[in-house]
Amino acid sequence: METDLYDEFGNYIGPELDSDEDEEVDADEEEDDEDQAEVDEEDGGGMEVVLHEDKKYYPTAEEVYGPEVETIVQEEDTQPLTEPIIKPVKMKRFTLMEQELPATVYDMEFLADLMDSSELIRNVTLCGHLHHGKLRYTDILFTEQERGVGIKSTPVTMVLPDSRGKSYLFNIMDTPGHVNFSDEVTSSVRLSDGIVLFIDAAEGVMLNTERLIKHAVQEKLAITICINKVDRLIVELKLPPTDAYYKLRHIVDEVNGLLSTYSTDESLIVSPLLGNVCFASSQYSICFTLGSFAKIYSDTYGDINYMEFAKRLWGDIYFNPKPRKFTKKAPNSNSQRSFVEFVLEPLYKILSQVVGDVDTSLPRVLDELGIHLTKEELKLNIRPLLRLVCNRFFGEFTGFVDMCVQHIPSPQGGARAKIEHSYTGGLDSDLGETMSECDPDVSLACLQFHAFGRVLSGTLQAGQPVKVLGENYSLEDEEDSQICTVGRLWISVARYQIEVNRVPAGNWVLIEGCDQPIVKTATITEPRGNEEAQIFRPLKFNTASVIKIAVEPVNPSELPKMLDGLRKVNKSYPSLTTKVEESGEHVILGTGELYLDCVMHDLRKMYSEIDIKVADPVVTFCETVVETSSLKCFAETPNKKNKITMIAEPLEKGLAEDIENEVVQITWNRKKLGEFFQTKYDWDLLAARSIWAFGPDTTGPNILVDDTLPSEVDKALLGSVKDSIVQGFQWGTREGPLCDEPIRNVKFKILDAVIAQEPLHRGGGQVIPTARRVVYSAFLMATPRLMEPYYFVEVQAPADCVSAVYTVLARRRGHVTQDAPIPGSPLYAIKAFIPAIDSFGFETDLRTHTQGQAFALSVFHHWQIVPGDPLDKSIVIRPLEPQPAPHLAREFMIKTRRRKGLSEDVSISKFFDDPMLLELAKQDVVLNYPM
């Protein structure tokens, strides 16, 4: 018996059957064996031994990924667990933008058509003090929304109807209210024909309000006022209607007082009667002028001449109900002024009815006013319900539109004044004349800011070649210009943009493709045919950048990225200055701590995306003199062929500020210049007509005067080296001898000059460094001093916190100039001065000491001499110890010199020639400086 035929239990199972699948497998195996045998025969046999390390268990990276993919094999995993193997692509979003065009009550084509009618366009800047209530829709940066403060100016273009239903195209620029960002206001004002100044009804005229009025007057703009947040007088301060009127009138009077201070034009006043003042509450959808409120009466009762009625709604005018006439004398002791009776009392009643008695009497009152609300709307919370009722009562903001249309000129109406004020070529040139007519069919001229600009003449087309003129362009030096091609064009509406093909004169436009050559501002014109075109004046800011920080990348290899980021951030912030010190450190100058904080956020996150180290903030100093040079200082050129003699003395008080504010300009002819100095500063006529230069630059607060006599000096030879001496003077005043900071408030007089006859011996290489050296020696012999910037501080605090404010200021060398209660509010306004170098952390310190009840804003105000002699070597500066007041100048100078990599003290051997030192020794002049 064959055992294979039976299983283990003795059951018969029979022989094993061959299946078809097995036959196929066997056949395949045979074929594989044959193929392998053929390969082995070709390789010389397949019986060789394969070592373990040579065995191939896995395919290579090249086999898996292909030959075109670079693969890196690391022996050790250096990537931390927190970091993904393949990082996701980051979407950088810093602004809140609409993904699609939102629905509007007008067609975009209608908006584009209005751009061709310049008489229907208004270019307006909305400005005001911090939190006095402008637009919130324009806070598009996430940092603006997080901080609750505007940082950038944002344009909005929209179509708005007036009270008669006529549509106007409004180009509105919403600007930041914080004084640190006043440079944004300056750039916006350049593009506008007028401003709407927002003032909080409860707070009144504040620090930035005054500065904005002054700036608008200087720019020769139309000024209108919007007194905002009037609801605060009723809901928050709970003032009776008569007191609320006094508060509003006080604000108007205060604004007019400031206008009369800064302007010589007596017709420049604001008044509700003139229609250039409106009243508003953005939160509750209230906005009216006297005209628009009178029109509500006219629409309700009919048969009323609302324009005449509006003229009787402000001032000491009363309504006498018996003869139904208005009188200037109160009919009885209980009579209310017309504004109180016809405007404020109805407003108070509406607010009190909604806030106080929603269920019972409100429906009846609303029926009387013709306002119909559904049952669902009546169930709303108080704030939304109040907003809805006021919106139905006051209607659209047509009063605001009427005010802007009537009191702010159109681009065509305001063009002549704007060109005359801003264009360096003036109205005499052909281009100046065409721009003053705002003609869309002539040659193109476009004033631009950050690729956002205003077309002043001609029409800008997409794809058009243009010539971009930078701030340093002139007809004599055309280097700062570049031919570019315009890309796409947009109309900017804050959170979205409308693309257009062409933009005619009078409009604002966002331009693609021209931003590369622009640093701060530029003038765009046609590439050919406008050879005589000149630039618009660069922006002049109403504050100084006196705070500076030094920056460097954490990883030194990322320095190029940081430099590229610095270039971009320099374009983004109008008044920001970036420079490299001689020590090699990269320095950023800004207006204040918040300003620099925003700059550093953009630099780190938006523009360079690297880690950056920041040094402790410091301030810029200035160098000055307090006496006339103790002796005539001279210097010889290296070839001993020329000799220049000078003295230095302080300028008259106020003259430095006049030069900086361009009250007097070096470009004036000698006669006009002489008359100014003779009449205002009592200079003698000869000296007044012998002014060679202001320095540094054309608006620097120092003067170079030729005080030589024709009988003693060859004026022709002196005139031949005038440019070289002026350059040496400019160089010297830009970097003073004490600590390489600018010189300020000094007059340099040339008393004598020996000039070589041969032109070869009096070249710039000989004269310029010599002129600089004699400027320094004359400066050092005139009792030099340091000057530091001072901030003007305005603090708002309750009465019980005033003493704490005094304490905090006193600890930082500050002093109070005024403290007074704010009319109609429980707060005090404290005005003070504080040194900028002691202002770091001041706001935090103030809030800590007042439990967060005090709020401060500070802005650069003036320069003041630092107490003490910076060259007194007897003063020993002890590290980590606060210095007494007389030692401060020495401390500031030494620490600034150390930071800049200069020697510890001023060395006179750099600035005094050997003959000069001998002269000093003869006259027994005692010097405090190291040799």
Coordinates of N, CA, C and O in Angstrom, one line a residue, residues 228-309:
N228 N -17.1 116.2 15.3 CA -17.6 114.8 15.3 C -17.9 114.4 16.7 O -17.6 115.1 17.7
K229 N -18.6 113.3 16.9 CA -18.9 112.7 18.2 C -19.8 113.6 19.0 O -19.6 113.7 20.2
V230 N -20.8 114.3 18.4 CA -21.6 115.2 19.2 C -22.5 114.4 20.2 O -23.0 115.0 21.2
D231 N -22.6 113.1 19.9 CA -23.4 112.3 20.9 C -22.7 112.2 22.2 O -23.4 112.0 23.3
R232 N -21.4 112.4 22.3 CA -20.7 112.4 23.6 C -21.2 113.5 24.5 O -21.2 113.3 25.7
L233 N -21.5 114.6 23.9 CA -22.0 115.8 24.8 C -23.3 115.4 25.5 O -23.6 115.8 26.6
I234 N -24.1 114.5 24.8 CA -25.4 114.2 25.3 C -25.3 112.9 26.2 O -25.8 112.9 27.4
V235 N -24.7 111.9 25.7 CA -24.8 110.6 26.4 C -23.7 110.5 27.4 O -23.9 109.9 28.5
E236 N -22.5 111.0 27.1 CA -21.3 110.8 28.0 C -21.2 111.9 29.0 O -21.2 111.7 30.2
L237 N -21.1 113.2 28.5 CA -20.9 114.3 29.4 C -22.2 114.8 30.0 O -22.2 115.5 31.0
K238 N -23.4 114.4 29.4 CA -24.7 114.8 29.9 C -24.9 116.3 30.1 O -25.4 116.7 31.1
L239 N -24.4 117.0 29.1 CA -24.5 118.5 29.1 C -25.9 118.9 28.7 O -26.5 118.3 27.8
P240 N -26.5 119.9 29.4 CA -27.8 120.4 28.9 C -27.6 121.1 27.5 O -26.5 121.5 27.2
P241 N -28.7 121.2 26.7 CA -28.5 121.8 25.4 C -27.8 123.1 25.3 O -27.0 123.3 24.4
T242 N -28.1 124.0 26.2 CA -27.4 125.3 26.2 C -25.9 125.2 26.4 O -25.1 125.8 25.7
D243 N -25.5 124.4 27.3 CA -24.1 124.1 27.6 C -23.4 123.5 26.4 O -22.2 123.7 26.0
A244 N -24.1 122.6 25.7 CA -23.6 121.9 24.5 C -23.3 122.9 23.4 O -22.3 122.8 22.7
Y245 N -24.2 123.9 23.3 CA -24.1 125.0 22.3 C -22.8 125.8 22.6 O -22.0 126.1 21.7
Y246 N -22.6 126.1 23.9 CA -21.4 126.9 24.3 C -20.1 126.1 23.9 O -19.1 126.6 23.5
K247 N -20.2 124.8 24.2 CA -19.0 123.9 23.9 C -18.7 123.9 22.4 O -17.6 124.1 22.0
L248 N -19.7 123.8 21.6 CA -19.5 123.8 20.1 C -19.0 125.1 19.6 O -18.2 125.2 18.8
R249 N -19.6 126.2 20.2 CA -19.2 127.5 19.8 C -17.7 127.8 20.2 O -17.0 128.4 19.4
H250 N -17.4 127.3 21.4 CA -16.0 127.4 21.8 C -15.0 126.8 20.9 O -13.9 127.3 20.6
I251 N -15.4 125.6 20.3 CA -14.5 124.9 19.4 C -14.3 125.7 18.1 O -13.2 125.9 17.6
V252 N -15.4 126.2 17.6 CA -15.4 127.1 16.4 C -14.5 128.3 16.6 O -13.7 128.7 15.8
D253 N -14.7 129.0 17.7 CA -13.9 130.2 18.1 C -12.4 129.9 18.2 O -11.6 130.6 17.8
E254 N -12.1 128.7 18.8 CA -10.7 128.3 19.0 C -10.1 128.1 17.6 O -8.9 128.5 17.4
V255 N -10.8 127.4 16.7 CA -10.2 127.2 15.4 C -10.0 128.5 14.6 O -8.9 128.7 14.0
N256 N -10.9 129.4 14.7 CA -10.8 130.7 14.1 C -9.6 131.5 14.7 O -8.9 132.2 14.0
G257 N -9.4 131.3 16.0 CA -8.2 132.0 16.7 C -6.9 131.5 16.1 O -6.0 132.2 15.8
L258 N -6.9 130.2 15.9 CA -5.6 129.6 15.3 C -5.5 130.0 13.8 O -4.3 130.3 13.4
L259 N -6.6 130.1 13.1 CA -6.5 130.5 11.7 C -5.9 132.0 11.6 O -5.1 132.3 10.7
S260 N -6.4 132.8 12.5 CA -5.9 134.2 12.5 C -4.5 134.3 12.9 O -3.7 135.2 12.5
T261 N -4.0 133.3 13.7 CA -2.6 133.3 14.2 C -1.7 132.9 13.0 O -0.6 133.5 12.8
Y262 N -2.1 131.9 12.3 CA -1.2 131.4 11.2 C -1.4 131.9 9.9 O -0.6 131.7 9.0
S263 N -2.5 132.7 9.6 CA -2.8 133.2 8.3 C -3.0 134.7 8.3 O -3.6 135.2 9.3
T264 N -2.5 135.4 7.3 CA -2.7 136.8 7.2 C -4.0 137.1 6.4 O -4.4 138.3 6.3
D265 N -4.6 136.1 5.9 CA -5.9 136.3 5.1 C -7.0 136.4 6.1 O -7.4 135.4 6.7
E266 N -7.6 137.6 6.2 CA -8.7 137.8 7.2 C -10.0 137.1 6.8 O -10.9 136.9 7.6
S267 N -10.1 136.8 5.5 CA -11.3 136.1 5.0 C -11.3 134.6 5.3 O -12.3 133.9 5.2
L268 N -10.2 134.1 5.8 CA -10.1 132.7 6.1 C -10.7 132.4 7.5 O -10.0 132.4 8.5
I269 N -12.0 132.2 7.6 CA -12.6 131.8 8.8 C -13.6 130.7 8.6 O -14.0 130.4 7.4
V270 N -13.9 130.0 9.7 CA -14.9 128.9 9.6 C -16.1 129.2 10.4 O -16.0 129.8 11.5
S271 N -17.3 128.9 9.9 CA -18.5 129.2 10.7 C -19.6 128.3 10.1 O -19.7 128.1 8.9
P272 N -20.5 127.8 11.0 CA -21.7 127.1 10.5 C -22.5 127.9 9.6 O -23.2 127.4 8.6
L273 N -22.5 129.3 9.8 CA -23.3 130.1 8.9 C -22.8 130.2 7.5 O -23.5 130.3 6.5
L274 N -21.5 130.0 7.3 CA -20.8 130.0 6.0 C -21.0 128.7 5.3 O -20.8 128.5 4.1
G275 N -21.3 127.6 6.1 CA -21.5 126.3 5.5 C -20.3 125.5 5.5 O -20.3 124.3 5.0
N276 N -19.1 126.0 6.1 CA -17.9 125.2 6.1 C -17.7 124.5 7.4 O -16.6 124.1 7.7
V277 N -18.7 124.3 8.2 CA -18.7 123.5 9.5 C -19.9 122.6 9.5 O -21.0 123.0 9.2
C278 N -19.6 121.3 9.7 CA -20.7 120.4 9.8 C -20.6 119.6 11.2 O -19.5 119.6 11.8
F279 N -21.7 119.1 11.6 CA -21.8 118.4 12.9 C -22.1 116.9 12.6 O -22.9 116.6 11.8
A280 N -21.4 116.0 13.3 CA -21.6 114.6 13.0 C -21.4 113.7 14.2 O -20.9 114.1 15.3
S281 N -22.0 112.5 14.1 CA -21.7 111.4 15.0 C -21.6 110.1 14.2 O -22.7 109.6 13.8
S282 N -20.4 109.7 13.8 CA -20.3 108.6 12.9 C -20.9 107.3 13.5 O -21.5 106.5 12.8
Q283 N -20.8 107.2 14.8 CA -21.4 105.9 15.5 C -22.9 105.8 15.3 O -23.4 104.7 15.2
Y284 N -23.6 107.0 15.3 CA -25.0 106.9 15.3 C -25.6 107.5 14.0 O -26.7 107.9 13.9
S285 N -24.7 107.6 12.9 CA -25.2 107.9 11.6 C -25.8 109.3 11.6 O -26.8 109.5 10.9
I286 N -25.2 110.3 12.3 CA -25.7 111.7 12.3 C -24.7 112.5 11.5 O -23.5 112.4 11.7
C287 N -25.2 113.3 10.6 CA -24.3 114.3 9.9 C -25.2 115.4 9.3 O -26.1 115.1 8.6
F288 N -24.9 116.6 9.7 CA -25.8 117.7 9.2 C -25.0 119.0 9.2 O -24.1 119.2 10.1
T289 N -25.3 119.9 8.3 CA -24.9 121.3 8.4 C -26.2 122.1 8.7 O -27.3 121.5 8.8
L290 N -26.1 123.4 9.0 CA -27.3 124.2 9.2 C -28.2 124.1 8.0 O -29.4 124.0 8.2
G291 N -27.7 124.1 6.8 CA -28.5 124.0 5.6 C -29.3 122.7 5.5 O -30.5 122.7 5.2
S292 N -28.6 121.6 5.8 CA -29.3 120.3 5.6 C -30.3 120.1 6.8 O -31.3 119.5 6.5
F293 N -30.0 120.6 8.0 CA -31.0 120.5 9.1 C -32.2 121.4 8.7 O -33.4 121.0 9.0
A294 N -32.0 122.6 8.2 CA -33.1 123.5 7.8 C -34.0 122.8 6.7 O -35.2 123.0 6.7
K295 N -33.3 122.0 5.9 CA -34.0 121.4 4.8 C -35.0 120.3 5.3 O -36.0 120.0 4.7
I296 N -34.6 119.7 6.5 CA -35.5 118.7 7.1 C -36.8 119.4 7.5 O -37.9 118.8 7.3
Y297 N -36.7 120.6 8.1 CA -37.9 121.4 8.5 C -38.7 121.7 7.2 O -39.9 121.6 7.2
S298 N -38.0 122.1 6.2 CA -38.7 122.5 4.9 C -39.4 121.3 4.3 O -40.6 121.4 3.9
D299 N -38.8 120.1 4.3 CA -39.4 118.9 3.8 C -40.6 118.5 4.6 O -41.6 117.9 4.1
T300 N -40.5 118.7 6.0 CA -41.5 118.3 6.9 C -42.8 119.2 6.9 O -43.9 118.7 6.8
Y301 N -42.5 120.5 6.9 CA -43.6 121.5 7.1 C -43.9 122.2 5.8 O -45.0 122.8 5.7
G302 N -43.0 122.2 4.8 CA -43.2 122.9 3.6 C -43.3 124.4 3.7 O -43.3 124.9 4.8
D303 N -43.2 125.1 2.6 CA -43.4 126.5 2.5 C -42.3 127.3 3.4 O -42.7 128.2 4.1
I304 N -41.1 126.7 3.5 CA -40.1 127.4 4.3 C -38.8 127.5 3.3 O -38.4 126.6 2.7
N305 N -38.3 128.7 3.3 CA -37.1 129.0 2.5 C -35.9 128.5 3.4 O -35.5 129.2 4.3
Y306 N -35.5 127.3 3.2 CA -34.6 126.7 4.1 C -33.2 127.4 4.1 O -32.5 127.4 5.1
M307 N -32.8 128.0 3.0 CA -31.5 128.7 3.0 C -31.5 129.9 3.9 O -30.6 130.2 4.6
E308 N -32.6 130.6 3.9 CA -32.8 131.8 4.7 C -32.9 131.4 6.2 O -32.4 132.0 7.1
F309 N -33.7 130.3 6.4 CA -33.8 129.7 7.8 C -32.5 129.3 8.4 O -32.2 129.6 9.5

